[in-house]
Amino acid sequence: MATKTTKSTAAKPAQKSVTLNKFTQYVADNWNGKQPLWVPFFVHGFGMGTLFGAFFTTVLLERLTLLARVQSSVTLDNFAGPALLVYSTLTLLGFWLTYHIWNLVSTIRCAKNADNTICKIGAPVFSVAVFVTYWALVAKFAWGILA
């Protein structure tokens, strides 16, 4: 006794085509490793990383120092100011950490596009070393201020 299998004639829904703007496409191309290695390594890592790093490190450490000063005088009556300071500091820190992770992943994924074997290995290793060292120093300094 043979059983027949019938195919469904129902139409499959068409996949939606997503059109990204130029900036979003650029960010996605970097994340997916479609750019040459020099773009995430030099432009984002050294160029923008230095500018963002100087700004964010200065602002974050200033905010942490200010937070340490007002930490002992916070009561329920004057809680809004320090709470806003903590919220804005964490928002800024989250943006900077997100940018740093995006750049690190982009560098690692774009390393496959390099012609030189030393660049394919060296750029990701150097980027990971900078990432770990930088965030370890920020954490150590923040812990020293807030402790």
PDB file of C-alpha atoms in Angstrom:
ATOM      1  CA  MET A   1       0.000   0.000   0.000  1.00  0.00           C
ATOM      2  CA  ALA A   2       1.766   3.103  -1.225  1.00  0.00           C
ATOM      3  CA  THR A   3       1.010   6.518   0.179  1.00  0.00           C
ATOM      4  CA  LYS A   4       1.139   9.596  -1.946  1.00  0.00           C
ATOM      5  CA  THR A   5       2.728  12.748  -0.712  1.00  0.00           C
ATOM      6  CA  THR A   6       1.296  15.929  -2.072  1.00  0.00           C
ATOM      7  CA  LYS A   7       3.131  19.199  -2.327  1.00  0.00           C
ATOM      8  CA  SER A   8       1.486  22.255  -0.962  1.00  0.00           C
ATOM      9  CA  THR A   9       0.587  24.703  -3.670  1.00  0.00           C
ATOM     10  CA  ALA A  10       0.421  27.602  -1.265  1.00  0.00           C
ATOM     11  CA  ALA A  11       2.704  30.435  -2.308  1.00  0.00           C
ATOM     12  CA  LYS A  12       5.639  31.149  -0.042  1.00  0.00           C
ATOM     13  CA  PRO A  13       5.829  34.688   1.244  1.00  0.00           C
ATOM     14  CA  ALA A  14       8.391  36.770  -0.622  1.00  0.00           C
ATOM     15  CA  GLN A  15      11.412  37.857   1.374  1.00  0.00           C
ATOM     16  CA  LYS A  16      11.504  41.543   2.020  1.00  0.00           C
ATOM     17  CA  SER A  17      14.409  43.442   0.565  1.00  0.00           C
ATOM     18  CA  VAL A  18      16.040  45.749   3.081  1.00  0.00           C
ATOM     19  CA  THR A  19      17.646  48.913   1.765  1.00  0.00           C
ATOM     20  CA  LEU A  20      20.162  50.451   4.131  1.00  0.00           C
ATOM     21  CA  ASN A  21      21.327  54.031   4.060  1.00  0.00           C
ATOM     22  CA  LYS A  22      25.006  54.667   3.282  1.00  0.00           C
ATOM     23  CA  PHE A  23      26.113  55.009   6.894  1.00  0.00           C
ATOM     24  CA  THR A  24      24.340  51.837   8.015  1.00  0.00           C
ATOM     25  CA  GLN A  25      25.705  49.957   5.016  1.00  0.00           C
ATOM     26  CA  TYR A  26      29.217  51.190   5.838  1.00  0.00           C
ATOM     27  CA  VAL A  27      28.889  50.053   9.459  1.00  0.00           C
ATOM     28  CA  ALA A  28      27.531  46.678   8.338  1.00  0.00           C
ATOM     29  CA  ASP A  29      30.282  46.201   5.744  1.00  0.00           C
ATOM     30  CA  ASN A  30      32.924  46.821   8.392  1.00  0.00           C
ATOM     31  CA  TRP A  31      31.236  44.463  10.846  1.00  0.00           C
ATOM     32  CA  ASN A  32      31.003  41.729   8.199  1.00  0.00           C
ATOM     33  CA  GLY A  33      34.656  42.096   7.139  1.00  0.00           C
ATOM     34  CA  LYS A  34      34.005  43.476   3.651  1.00  0.00           C
ATOM     35  CA  GLN A  35      36.388  46.438   3.960  1.00  0.00           C
ATOM     36  CA  PRO A  36      40.154  46.388   3.417  1.00  0.00           C
ATOM     37  CA  LEU A  37      42.091  45.899   6.656  1.00  0.00           C
ATOM     38  CA  TRP A  38      43.497  49.421   6.745  1.00  0.00           C
ATOM     39  CA  VAL A  39      40.016  50.940   7.160  1.00  0.00           C
ATOM     40  CA  PRO A  40      39.117  49.446  10.564  1.00  0.00           C
ATOM     41  CA  PHE A  41      42.719  49.256  11.752  1.00  0.00           C
ATOM     42  CA  PHE A  42      44.022  52.729  10.891  1.00  0.00           C
ATOM     43  CA  VAL A  43      40.955  54.893  10.227  1.00  0.00           C
ATOM     44  CA  HIS A  44      38.735  53.562  13.024  1.00  0.00           C
ATOM     45  CA  GLY A  45      41.374  52.199  15.377  1.00  0.00           C
ATOM     46  CA  PHE A  46      44.070  54.838  15.335  1.00  0.00           C
ATOM     47  CA  GLY A  47      42.302  57.834  13.816  1.00  0.00           C
ATOM     48  CA  MET A  48      38.810  57.825  15.264  1.00  0.00           C
ATOM     49  CA  GLY A  49      39.883  55.687  18.214  1.00  0.00           C
ATOM     50  CA  THR A  50      42.393  58.317  19.300  1.00  0.00           C
ATOM     51  CA  LEU A  51      39.892  61.156  18.952  1.00  0.00           C
ATOM     52  CA  PHE A  52      37.057  59.270  20.648  1.00  0.00           C
ATOM     53  CA  GLY A  53      39.449  57.840  23.232  1.00  0.00           C
ATOM     54  CA  ALA A  54      40.819  61.226  24.234  1.00  0.00           C
ATOM     55  CA  PHE A  55      37.322  62.658  24.550  1.00  0.00           C
ATOM     56  CA  PHE A  56      35.609  59.732  26.257  1.00  0.00           C
ATOM     57  CA  THR A  57      38.453  58.922  28.624  1.00  0.00           C
ATOM     58  CA  THR A  58      38.672  62.531  29.777  1.00  0.00           C
ATOM     59  CA  VAL A  59      34.919  62.910  30.216  1.00  0.00           C
ATOM     60  CA  LEU A  60      34.449  59.524  31.886  1.00  0.00           C
ATOM     61  CA  LEU A  61      37.271  60.006  34.361  1.00  0.00           C
ATOM     62  CA  GLU A  62      36.070  63.525  35.152  1.00  0.00           C
ATOM     63  CA  ARG A  63      32.569  62.186  35.803  1.00  0.00           C
ATOM     64  CA  LEU A  64      33.882  59.349  37.950  1.00  0.00           C
ATOM     65  CA  THR A  65      35.937  61.812  40.003  1.00  0.00           C
ATOM     66  CA  LEU A  66      32.883  64.046  40.436  1.00  0.00           C
ATOM     67  CA  LEU A  67      30.786  61.033  41.383  1.00  0.00           C
ATOM     68  CA  ALA A  68      33.327  60.030  44.019  1.00  0.00           C
ATOM     69  CA  ARG A  69      33.134  63.537  45.527  1.00  0.00           C
ATOM     70  CA  VAL A  70      29.348  63.596  45.788  1.00  0.00           C
ATOM     71  CA  GLN A  71      29.040  59.936  46.787  1.00  0.00           C
ATOM     72  CA  SER A  72      29.220  60.590  50.512  1.00  0.00           C
ATOM     73  CA  SER A  73      26.742  63.488  50.514  1.00  0.00           C
ATOM     74  CA  VAL A  74      23.897  61.807  48.619  1.00  0.00           C
ATOM     75  CA  THR A  75      20.584  61.680  50.459  1.00  0.00           C
ATOM     76  CA  LEU A  76      17.041  61.056  49.286  1.00  0.00           C
ATOM     77  CA  ASP A  77      16.506  64.814  49.072  1.00  0.00           C
ATOM     78  CA  ASN A  78      19.333  65.450  46.587  1.00  0.00           C
ATOM     79  CA  PHE A  79      19.352  62.125  44.729  1.00  0.00           C
ATOM     80  CA  ALA A  80      18.386  63.383  41.239  1.00  0.00           C
ATOM     81  CA  GLY A  81      21.697  65.088  40.404  1.00  0.00           C
ATOM     82  CA  PRO A  82      23.962  62.134  41.244  1.00  0.00           C
ATOM     83  CA  ALA A  83      21.509  59.693  39.635  1.00  0.00           C
ATOM     84  CA  LEU A  84      21.584  61.683  36.396  1.00  0.00           C
ATOM     85  CA  LEU A  85      25.378  61.774  36.602  1.00  0.00           C
ATOM     86  CA  VAL A  86      25.513  57.977  36.978  1.00  0.00           C
ATOM     87  CA  TYR A  87      23.015  57.445  34.138  1.00  0.00           C
ATOM     88  CA  SER A  88      24.820  59.759  31.726  1.00  0.00           C
ATOM     89  CA  THR A  89      28.197  58.259  32.639  1.00  0.00           C
ATOM     90  CA  LEU A  90      26.935  54.719  32.010  1.00  0.00           C
ATOM     91  CA  THR A  91      25.363  55.812  28.705  1.00  0.00           C
ATOM     92  CA  LEU A  92      28.629  57.371  27.589  1.00  0.00           C
ATOM     93  CA  LEU A  93      30.585  54.328  28.719  1.00  0.00           C
ATOM     94  CA  GLY A  94      28.176  52.037  26.864  1.00  0.00           C
ATOM     95  CA  PHE A  95      28.575  54.003  23.634  1.00  0.00           C
ATOM     96  CA  TRP A  96      32.367  53.965  23.883  1.00  0.00           C
ATOM     97  CA  LEU A  97      32.486  50.251  24.698  1.00  0.00           C
ATOM     98  CA  THR A  98      30.123  49.488  21.792  1.00  0.00           C
ATOM     99  CA  TYR A  99      32.311  51.458  19.381  1.00  0.00           C
ATOM    100  CA  HIS A 100      35.434  49.720  20.673  1.00  0.00           C
ATOM    101  CA  ILE A 101      33.892  46.242  20.307  1.00  0.00           C
ATOM    102  CA  TRP A 102      32.608  47.095  16.813  1.00  0.00           C
ATOM    103  CA  ASN A 103      36.087  48.225  15.774  1.00  0.00           C
ATOM    104  CA  LEU A 104      37.737  45.147  17.296  1.00  0.00           C
ATOM    105  CA  VAL A 105      35.374  42.734  15.537  1.00  0.00           C
ATOM    106  CA  SER A 106      35.701  44.664  12.266  1.00  0.00           C
ATOM    107  CA  THR A 107      39.501  44.501  12.435  1.00  0.00           C
ATOM    108  CA  ILE A 108      39.483  40.771  13.148  1.00  0.00           C
ATOM    109  CA  ARG A 109      37.022  40.044  10.326  1.00  0.00           C
ATOM    110  CA  CYS A 110      38.713  42.376   7.810  1.00  0.00           C
ATOM    111  CA  ALA A 111      42.134  40.833   8.499  1.00  0.00           C
ATOM    112  CA  LYS A 112      41.316  38.067   6.028  1.00  0.00           C
ATOM    113  CA  ASN A 113      41.424  40.727   3.267  1.00  0.00           C
ATOM    114  CA  ALA A 114      45.090  41.564   3.928  1.00  0.00           C
ATOM    115  CA  ASP A 115      47.718  40.459   1.426  1.00  0.00           C
ATOM    116  CA  ASN A 116      50.474  40.051   4.001  1.00  0.00           C
ATOM    117  CA  THR A 117      50.452  37.166   6.496  1.00  0.00           C
ATOM    118  CA  ILE A 118      51.969  39.372   9.202  1.00  0.00           C
ATOM    119  CA  CYS A 119      49.062  41.822   8.815  1.00  0.00           C
ATOM    120  CA  LYS A 120      46.517  39.009   8.860  1.00  0.00           C
ATOM    121  CA  ILE A 121      47.814  37.880  12.248  1.00  0.00           C
ATOM    122  CA  GLY A 122      49.368  41.040  13.677  1.00  0.00           C
ATOM    123  CA  ALA A 123      46.475  43.460  13.284  1.00  0.00           C
ATOM    124  CA  PRO A 124      43.934  41.363  15.218  1.00  0.00           C
ATOM    125  CA  VAL A 125      46.475  40.460  17.924  1.00  0.00           C
ATOM    126  CA  PHE A 126      47.477  44.102  18.352  1.00  0.00           C
ATOM    127  CA  SER A 127      43.835  45.231  18.410  1.00  0.00           C
ATOM    128  CA  VAL A 128      42.912  42.668  21.081  1.00  0.00           C
ATOM    129  CA  ALA A 129      45.952  43.690  23.169  1.00  0.00           C
ATOM    130  CA  VAL A 130      45.003  47.383  22.978  1.00  0.00           C
ATOM    131  CA  PHE A 131      41.363  46.614  23.800  1.00  0.00           C
ATOM    132  CA  VAL A 132      42.194  44.510  26.863  1.00  0.00           C
ATOM    133  CA  THR A 133      44.878  46.897  28.142  1.00  0.00           C
ATOM    134  CA  TYR A 134      42.758  50.017  27.696  1.00  0.00           C
ATOM    135  CA  TRP A 135      39.661  48.664  29.423  1.00  0.00           C
ATOM    136  CA  ALA A 136      41.732  47.119  32.212  1.00  0.00           C
ATOM    137  CA  LEU A 137      43.309  50.515  32.901  1.00  0.00           C
ATOM    138  CA  VAL A 138      39.929  52.285  32.812  1.00  0.00           C
ATOM    139  CA  ALA A 139      38.494  49.708  35.231  1.00  0.00           C
ATOM    140  CA  LYS A 140      41.511  49.976  37.551  1.00  0.00           C
ATOM    141  CA  PHE A 141      41.330  53.773  37.594  1.00  0.00           C
ATOM    142  CA  ALA A 142      37.559  53.783  38.114  1.00  0.00           C
ATOM    143  CA  TRP A 143      37.884  51.274  40.934  1.00  0.00           C
ATOM    144  CA  GLY A 144      40.570  53.428  42.555  1.00  0.00           C
ATOM    145  CA  ILE A 145      38.354  56.516  42.393  1.00  0.00           C
ATOM    146  CA  LEU A 146      35.134  54.900  43.563  1.00  0.00           C
ATOM    147  CA  ALA A 147      36.604  52.602  46.218  1.00  0.00           C
TER     148      ALA A 147
END
